[in-house]
Coordinates of C-alpha atoms in Angstrom, one line a residue:
M1 CA 130.6 1.4 11.6
S2 CA 127.8 3.0 13.6
H3 CA 125.5 0.9 15.7
V4 CA 121.9 1.2 16.8
A5 CA 120.5 0.5 20.3
E6 CA 116.8 -0.2 20.0
F7 CA 114.8 -0.2 23.3
T8 CA 111.1 -1.1 23.2
L9 CA 108.6 -0.5 26.0
N10 CA 105.2 -2.1 26.3
V11 CA 103.2 0.5 28.3
K12 CA 100.4 -0.3 30.7
P13 CA 97.0 1.3 29.8
G14 CA 96.7 4.9 30.8
H15 CA 100.5 5.5 31.0
Y16 CA 101.5 6.1 27.4
Q17 CA 102.1 9.9 27.8
D18 CA 103.9 9.4 31.1
V19 CA 106.4 6.9 29.4
V20 CA 106.8 9.2 26.4
D21 CA 107.6 12.1 28.6
L22 CA 110.1 10.1 30.7
Y23 CA 111.7 8.6 27.6
S24 CA 112.0 11.9 25.9
Q25 CA 113.7 13.5 28.9
F26 CA 116.1 10.6 29.3
A27 CA 117.0 10.7 25.6
H28 CA 117.6 14.5 25.7
D29 CA 119.7 14.2 28.8
Y30 CA 121.7 11.2 27.5
L31 CA 122.4 12.8 24.2
A32 CA 123.9 15.8 26.1
I33 CA 126.3 13.7 28.1
D34 CA 127.4 10.8 25.9
P35 CA 129.8 11.9 23.1
H36 CA 129.3 8.5 21.4
L37 CA 125.5 9.0 20.9
V38 CA 125.1 10.5 17.5
S39 CA 121.3 10.8 17.3
V40 CA 118.2 9.4 19.1
H41 CA 114.6 9.0 18.0
I42 CA 111.6 8.2 20.2
V43 CA 108.7 6.6 18.3
G44 CA 105.5 5.2 19.5
D45 CA 102.1 3.8 18.8
P46 CA 99.5 4.9 21.4
A47 CA 96.9 2.4 20.3
A48 CA 99.3 -0.5 20.8
G49 CA 100.9 1.0 23.9
I50 CA 104.4 0.8 22.4
V51 CA 107.2 3.3 22.9
R52 CA 110.5 2.7 21.2
G53 CA 113.8 4.5 21.4
I54 CA 116.4 4.2 18.6
G55 CA 119.8 5.5 19.5
V56 CA 122.6 5.7 16.9
F57 CA 126.1 5.3 18.4
D58 CA 129.5 5.7 16.8
T59 CA 130.7 2.3 18.1
E60 CA 129.2 -1.0 19.1
E61 CA 130.9 -0.8 22.5
A62 CA 129.3 2.6 23.2
A63 CA 125.9 1.1 22.3
A64 CA 126.4 -1.8 24.6
E65 CA 127.7 0.2 27.5
V66 CA 124.5 2.2 27.9
N67 CA 123.1 -0.5 30.1
S68 CA 125.8 0.0 32.7
D69 CA 125.3 3.8 33.0
I70 CA 123.6 5.2 36.1
I71 CA 121.3 7.5 34.1
F72 CA 120.0 4.4 32.3
A73 CA 119.4 2.6 35.5
T74 CA 117.5 5.6 36.9
F75 CA 115.4 5.7 33.8
N76 CA 114.6 2.0 34.1
D77 CA 113.5 2.4 37.7
A78 CA 111.2 5.3 36.7
I79 CA 109.5 3.4 34.0
A80 CA 109.2 0.0 35.7
P81 CA 105.8 0.6 37.3
L82 CA 104.5 2.0 34.0
I83 CA 105.3 -0.9 31.7
S84 CA 103.6 -4.3 31.4
V85 CA 106.6 -6.5 30.6
P86 CA 110.4 -6.1 30.9
P87 CA 111.9 -3.9 28.1
S88 CA 113.3 -5.4 25.0
R89 CA 116.8 -4.2 23.9
V90 CA 118.9 -5.1 20.9
V91 CA 122.1 -3.6 19.4
L92 CA 122.2 -3.7 15.6
D93 CA 124.6 -2.6 12.9
L94 CA 123.5 0.6 11.1
L95 CA 123.7 -0.5 7.5
H96 CA 122.4 2.6 5.7
A97 CA 121.0 6.0 6.8
W98 CA 119.4 8.8 4.7
S99 CA 118.2 12.2 5.8
R100 CA 117.6 15.6 4.5

């Protein structure tokens, strides 16, 4: 079964695009190096100051191990001054997925 790592950032005013750019680059780079990451989506709400990443992994272990990867730590260091509260992260079972 695939698993989803969902990572939510509450962005400080005036830094939405900065966080979007950093998150998009991180997601692109991580997809290129992690064979367990099947897909990744970055979504956001500029009015609410929320940027959320949704990564689909082929195993629960792979989804959980992202936290211990150096590229993730580097990303967290880069966004720390741009967010208002610590990030929220959960790992969920992927129950169903549809796409065209």
